[in-house]
Structures are given as C-alpha cells and as structure tokens.
Coordinates of N, CA and C and ligand atoms in Angstrom, one line a residue:
M2 N 135.6 -34.9 -8.9 CA 134.6 -34.7 -9.8 C 134.4 -35.6 -10.7
K3 N 133.1 -35.7 -11.3 CA 133.2 -36.9 -13.0 C 132.5 -35.7 -14.0
V4 N 132.5 -36.5 -14.9 CA 132.4 -36.0 -16.1 C 130.9 -37.0 -16.6
T5 N 129.7 -36.0 -17.1 CA 128.8 -37.2 -17.5 C 128.2 -36.7 -18.8
V6 N 127.5 -37.5 -19.6 CA 127.6 -37.2 -21.2 C 125.8 -37.3 -21.1
D7 N 124.7 -36.4 -21.9 CA 123.6 -36.2 -22.0 C 123.6 -37.4 -23.6
Y8 N 123.4 -38.4 -23.6 CA 123.6 -39.1 -24.9 C 122.6 -38.7 -25.9
G9 N 121.5 -38.0 -25.2 CA 120.2 -37.6 -25.9 C 120.5 -36.1 -26.7
K10 N 121.3 -35.5 -26.1 CA 121.8 -34.1 -26.8 C 123.2 -34.2 -27.7
C11 N 124.0 -35.4 -27.3 CA 125.1 -35.5 -28.3 C 124.8 -36.0 -29.5
A12 N 125.6 -35.1 -30.5 CA 125.6 -35.3 -31.8 C 126.6 -35.9 -32.4
G13 N 127.5 -36.4 -31.7 CA 128.6 -37.1 -31.7 C 129.7 -36.3 -33.0
L14 N 129.8 -35.0 -32.6 CA 130.7 -33.9 -33.2 C 132.0 -34.3 -33.1
G15 N 132.5 -34.6 -32.1 CA 133.9 -35.0 -31.6 C 134.7 -34.1 -31.3
I16 N 134.1 -32.7 -31.0 CA 134.9 -31.6 -30.4 C 135.4 -32.1 -29.2
C17 N 134.7 -32.7 -28.5 CA 135.0 -33.2 -27.0 C 136.4 -34.1 -27.2
E18 N 136.2 -35.2 -28.0 CA 137.4 -35.9 -28.3 C 138.6 -35.2 -28.9
S19 N 138.7 -34.2 -29.4 CA 139.7 -33.6 -29.7 C 140.6 -32.9 -28.6
L20 N 139.6 -32.3 -28.0 CA 139.8 -31.5 -26.5 C 140.4 -32.4 -25.3
A21 N 139.7 -33.4 -25.0 CA 140.4 -34.3 -23.9 C 140.1 -35.9 -24.4
P22 N 141.3 -36.2 -25.2 CA 140.8 -37.6 -25.9 C 141.1 -38.8 -25.0
E23 N 141.7 -38.5 -23.3 CA 141.4 -39.6 -23.0 C 140.3 -39.7 -21.9
F24 N 139.0 -39.0 -22.6 CA 137.5 -39.1 -21.8 C 136.9 -39.6 -22.6
F25 N 137.3 -38.7 -24.1 CA 136.0 -39.1 -24.9 C 136.5 -39.6 -26.5
E26 N 135.8 -40.4 -27.0 CA 136.2 -41.0 -28.0 C 134.7 -41.3 -29.0
V27 N 134.9 -40.6 -30.2 CA 133.6 -41.0 -31.0 C 133.8 -42.3 -32.2
N28 N 133.0 -43.4 -31.7 CA 133.4 -44.7 -32.4 C 133.0 -44.8 -34.0
D29 N 133.0 -46.2 -34.4 CA 133.0 -45.7 -35.6 C 131.5 -45.6 -36.2
D30 N 130.6 -46.1 -35.5 CA 129.1 -45.9 -35.4 C 128.8 -44.3 -35.3
G31 N 129.8 -43.5 -34.9 CA 129.4 -42.0 -34.7 C 129.1 -41.6 -33.3
D32 N 128.9 -42.4 -32.7 CA 128.5 -42.7 -31.2 C 129.6 -42.2 -30.1
L33 N 129.4 -41.8 -29.3 CA 130.4 -41.3 -28.4 C 130.7 -42.2 -27.5
D34 N 131.6 -42.7 -27.0 CA 132.0 -43.4 -25.8 C 132.8 -42.5 -24.8
L35 N 132.5 -43.0 -23.6 CA 132.9 -42.3 -22.4 C 133.9 -43.2 -22.0
L36 N 135.2 -43.1 -22.1 CA 136.4 -43.7 -21.8 C 136.5 -44.1 -20.1
K37 N 136.3 -42.7 -19.7 CA 136.2 -43.0 -18.0 C 135.6 -41.4 -17.6
E38 N 135.2 -41.6 -16.4 CA 134.4 -40.5 -15.7 C 135.0 -40.0 -14.6
D39 N 135.8 -40.4 -14.0 CA 136.7 -39.6 -12.8 C 137.7 -38.7 -13.4
I40 N 137.5 -37.6 -13.2 CA 138.5 -36.3 -13.3 C 139.6 -36.3 -12.2
E41 N 140.8 -36.3 -12.5 CA 142.0 -36.2 -11.9 C 142.3 -34.6 -11.8
P42 N 142.6 -34.1 -11.0 CA 143.1 -32.5 -10.6 C 143.6 -32.1 -11.8
D43 N 144.7 -32.9 -12.3 CA 145.4 -32.3 -13.5 C 144.8 -32.6 -14.8
E44 N 143.6 -33.2 -14.6 CA 142.6 -33.3 -16.1 C 141.5 -32.2 -16.1
L45 N 141.4 -31.6 -15.0 CA 140.1 -30.6 -15.1 C 140.2 -29.7 -16.0
Q46 N 141.2 -29.0 -16.4 CA 141.3 -28.2 -17.5 C 140.7 -28.7 -18.9
S47 N 141.3 -29.6 -19.3 CA 141.2 -30.2 -20.4 C 139.6 -30.4 -20.7
V48 N 139.2 -31.3 -19.4 CA 137.7 -31.5 -19.4 C 136.4 -30.5 -19.2
R49 N 137.2 -29.0 -18.8 CA 136.3 -28.0 -19.0 C 136.3 -27.5 -20.2
E50 N 137.4 -27.6 -21.1 CA 137.4 -27.2 -22.2 C 136.2 -28.0 -23.3
A51 N 136.4 -29.2 -22.8 CA 135.7 -30.2 -23.8 C 133.9 -29.6 -23.3
V52 N 133.7 -29.6 -22.2 CA 132.4 -28.9 -21.6 C 132.0 -27.8 -22.5
A53 N 132.8 -26.8 -22.3 CA 132.6 -25.7 -22.8 C 132.6 -25.6 -24.6
G54 N 133.2 -26.6 -25.0 CA 133.4 -26.7 -26.5 C 132.3 -27.4 -27.2
C55 N 131.7 -28.2 -26.3 CA 130.4 -29.2 -26.9 C 129.3 -28.1 -27.6
P56 N 129.2 -28.0 -28.6 CA 128.0 -27.3 -29.4 C 126.6 -27.8 -28.8
A57 N 126.5 -29.1 -28.4 CA 125.3 -29.6 -28.1 C 125.2 -29.6 -26.4
E58 N 125.9 -28.8 -26.0 CA 126.0 -28.6 -24.4 C 125.3 -30.3 -23.7
A59 N 126.2 -31.2 -24.2 CA 126.0 -32.4 -23.6 C 126.7 -33.1 -22.4
L60 N 127.7 -32.2 -22.2 CA 128.4 -32.6 -21.3 C 128.6 -31.7 -20.0
R61 N 128.7 -32.6 -18.9 CA 128.5 -31.8 -17.4 C 129.7 -32.1 -16.6
I62 N 130.0 -31.4 -15.8 CA 131.1 -32.0 -14.6 C 130.3 -31.8 -13.3
V63 N 130.4 -33.0 -12.8 CA 129.5 -33.1 -11.5 C 130.3 -33.4 -10.3
D64 N 129.9 -33.1 -9.2 CA 130.5 -33.7 -7.8 C 130.0 -35.3 -7.8
N65 N 131.3 -35.8 -7.4 CA 130.8 -37.5 -6.8 C 129.8 -37.4 -6.0
Ligands
SF4_3 S1 131.4 -32.4 -28.3 FE1 129.3 -32.8 -27.4 S2 128.0 -33.2 -29.2 FE2 130.3 -33.9 -29.9 S3 130.8 -35.7 -29.5 FE3 131.2 -34.8 -27.7 S4 129.5 -34.4 -26.2 FE4 128.9 -35.5 -28.3

C-alpha cells in the first residue's frame, strides 16, 4: 500500500506531520513534502491516523 496526497486540497496545516513525521513534512514555504509513499506494515497505523486527522481530506491510502 502507499499514501497519496491531493495537493489541491492540502492546506499545509501539518497535522499529518505530527502523526507520521516519517512520511510528511511541511516545508518552509508551507507546502507539504511527501517524504515517502510506500507503507510498511508497521507504519500503517500512524499513516491511517494521519489520513483520518487531515481536516482537508487530502490524504488517501491506496493499493499499489
Ligand atoms: S494534515 Fe492534510 S491539509 Fe494538513 S498538511 Fe497534512 S495533508 Fe495537508
């Protein structure tokens, strides 16, 4: 599985970064950088929390 970002929806709020910092980072310009896409089994919980926590509904988990 991997995580995708709809950059048109993302508002750069950084909640995802606080929940899964190994995947998400809001850069100095306030834009989200996706640090990696592929989700290992032991990372799924934190990525799910980030998806659920994003108020803009910009994150999705999809099958490869
Ligand atoms: S929580 Fe959602 S809106 Fe905020 S930076 Fe992450 S993807 Fe963007």
